Amino acid sequence: MTTVLEVRGLKTQFFTQDGVVQAVNGISYDLNEGETLGIVGESGCGKSVSVMSLMRLIPMPPGKIVGGEALFEGVDLMKISDDEMRSVRGNKIAMIFQDPMTSLNPVLTIGRQVGEALELHMGMSKSEARQRTIELLEMVGIPSAADRVDDYPHQFSGGMRQRVMIAMGLSCNPQILIADEPTTALDVTIQAQIVDLVKKLRDEIGMAIIWITHDLGVVAGLADRVAVMYAGFFVEEAGVKDLYGDPRHPYTIGLLGSLPRLDAERGRRLVSIEGLPPDLIALPEGCPFYARCNYRIDRCETENPPLRLVAPNHRVACWIDVTTAQPTR
Amino acid sequence: MLAYIVRRLLWLPVLLIIVSFITFALGYYGPADPIVALMGQNYDPEVAAQLAHEYGLDQPFGVQYLKYLERVARLDFGESIKYRNQPVLRLLIPRLAVTIQLNVASSFIGVSVGIAVGVIAALRRGELIDRLVVFGVVFGRAVPVFVAGPILLFLFARTIPVLPPGGWDGIFSRSAVMPVLLLSIGPMAVFARQTRAGMLEVMGQDYIRTARAKGLHEMTVVTVHALRNALIPLLTILGFLLGSLVEGTFLTETIFGIPGIGQFAFEALGGRDYPVIITVTLLVAVAYALGNLWADLLYGVVDPRIRQA
Ligand SMILES: Nc1ncnc2c1ncn2[C@@H]1O[C@H](COP(=O)(O)OP(=O)(O)O)[C@@H](O)[C@H]1O
Ligand code: SF4
Ligand SMILES: [Mg+2]
């Protein structure tokens, strides 16, 4: 299996009036060809910032990528020129976003917005781009695409707009599609349709996907591998079966415990993790999960555990072994 | 949209009748007597009565007004009292041409420079150039035409005498530089401020992020994706622009002695020249109404959400 993206020690901060927001704190991972990596975590844990950093789309200032590399096709995306970065964006690495209602430009037609990338990266003429846009819109399941290509975003529903975003993202046959909570703003039935569509297109096109969500339920049926993010760190990373069947980080266990399950005993209360994630401006010295952890030991308060391999393809950042340890509180 | 335009156009004559009635009534019941003003020191009651009869000024209000309306419908705006026996329309047209040139040049410069400056300030937010623009906007809006005009005159006609202090040799002459500059300050300040605010808001929108994620050049992001959205709210102040121009025109033309509508109206006010006053007022009302209609139509052209409504 070839690796298409190697992220090493990626670190992004925001220098604000209140202090330095440590949004992403040195995350590392590989993304293999055609693989789908899910990144899961509570809102505000740095998921968006971590992928926006890859695309170098962090607002600077106040943001700054303070360290790390992202190797893609033999070059470090963090080091190439702005022009080279632009030729990657929307072309080899594409991105779709959370809110389809606000992610499309209200004053430009759908055809124009999808066609733009085709003209830019594929060197198509206006009419070629238009023709290809219609095909792409058909591919993502927009009915009578040829008529709708000249419509404006407000004439589409939320689900249809997200399909347009997907068409736009896939227009230049990217190696990697980054999807930042693409279903969060949609209602449940539409969510399922979008997930199914992406699965179908992935099988046809074969791009690798980074799928971000705060909902462990959504990635279960989609991802090959899942990384759990907490306070700007990756705290656990494993194949999807292992992560759900054999979670090793107390935070992951807590998250899974709070998932509604069809087979749960009736009347049993959902467990949720008490407390709040740490303030990213004043990160604790030790394990970021310390304040909320039921397994914590003294060492956790002063030393932050690195990710270590606990089983094949299974990495966890925790000092203890939850398979043997007992909760300490 | 079409129905809307038609409705707006149908309102136009109604508006004009209301405006003409009010101005006519104000003039009729107003304190000053045009005949007195006309004759000045040579006042003679007998001649005055004769003149009043000649101009129909001795007839009842209703009769005078209806006669007036009927003439207006034929584009006959009567004869000036001051310029004896000269039709108002004939006096008006050359002056209107001067005023229109002055205003078109000023709004073009004011709006385009204002927008450009606003965009630059927004993209360089917090930097020196942005602060200068913000200061300039406050200054430009705070200083009225009747203060800025004499300052300009003092600077460029007296201290460094590079420009003529007044008069009019056409829009492409040096005599036009100061008046156009003066008249463009207001729109420039307003458009710079609104464009800056609009761009700051739009540049933070999700669709700008989408445009960047597509790999578009920042120039394309700004001009194609941001500017159009930022300019939509500016259309609502086009109506305001017209107001500021009308006001500015009167003062500017008077300060620089430019033979346009503003100066003409000023003169007419002094001479109680009713036919002229009423006609100019009507003209301003028409300009306002058409200007606002134009702004609304532009709104529809630029914003597809309104076009389809
Ligand atoms: N432009 C910004 N300025 C300051 N802080 C920011 C900015 N963007 C994001 N952050 C902070 O970075 C952290 C991570 O944000 P984000 O990646 O958006 O979280 P999420 O996991 O919900 O996608 C948050 O604490 C957020 O407040
Ligand atoms: S390192 Fe300690 S505090 Fe952190 S998750 Fe593991 S047990 Fe809990
Ligand atoms: Mg996010």
CSV table of C-alpha atoms and ligand atoms in Angstrom, one decimal, chain A residues 14 16 21 23 42-50 59 62 181 280, ligand 1:
chain,number,residue,atom,x,y,z
A,14,PHE,CA,-3.5,31.3,17.1
A,16,THR,CA,-4.8,36.2,20.0
A,21,VAL,CA,-4.5,29.2,21.4
A,23,ALA,CA,-5.2,24.4,18.5
A,42,GLU,CA,-15.6,17.1,20.3
A,43,SER,CA,-16.3,20.5,18.9
A,44,GLY,CA,-13.3,22.8,19.3
A,45,CYS,CA,-10.6,20.1,19.6
A,46,GLY,CA,-8.8,21.2,16.5
A,47,LYS,CA,-10.1,19.0,13.8
A,48,SER,CA,-10.8,21.8,11.3
A,49,VAL,CA,-7.6,23.6,12.1
A,50,SER,CA,-5.6,20.4,11.6
A,59,PRO,CA,-6.2,32.8,8.6
A,62,PRO,CA,-3.8,35.4,13.9
A,181,GLU,CA,-18.1,17.5,9.0
A,280,LEU,CA,-6.4,25.6,24.7
C,1,LIG,N1,-9.3,32.2,13.6
C,1,LIG,C1,-9.1,31.8,14.9
C,1,LIG,N2,-8.6,32.6,15.9
C,1,LIG,C2,-8.5,32.1,17.1
C,1,LIG,N3,-8.7,30.9,17.5
C,1,LIG,C3,-9.2,30.0,16.6
C,1,LIG,C4,-9.4,30.4,15.2
C,1,LIG,N4,-9.9,29.3,14.5
C,1,LIG,C5,-9.9,28.3,15.4
C,1,LIG,N5,-9.5,28.7,16.6
C,1,LIG,C6,-9.5,27.9,17.8
C,1,LIG,O1,-8.8,26.7,17.5
C,1,LIG,C7,-9.4,25.6,18.2
C,1,LIG,C8,-9.8,24.5,17.3
C,1,LIG,O2,-10.8,24.9,16.4
C,1,LIG,P1,-11.4,24.0,15.3
C,1,LIG,O3,-10.3,23.3,14.6
C,1,LIG,O4,-12.3,24.8,14.5
C,1,LIG,O5,-12.3,22.9,16.2
C,1,LIG,P2,-13.2,21.7,15.6
C,1,LIG,O6,-12.6,20.5,16.2
C,1,LIG,O7,-14.5,22.0,16.2
C,1,LIG,O8,-13.1,21.8,14.1
C,1,LIG,C9,-10.7,26.2,18.9
C,1,LIG,O9,-10.4,26.4,20.3
C,1,LIG,C10,-10.9,27.5,18.3
C,1,LIG,O10,-11.3,28.5,19.2
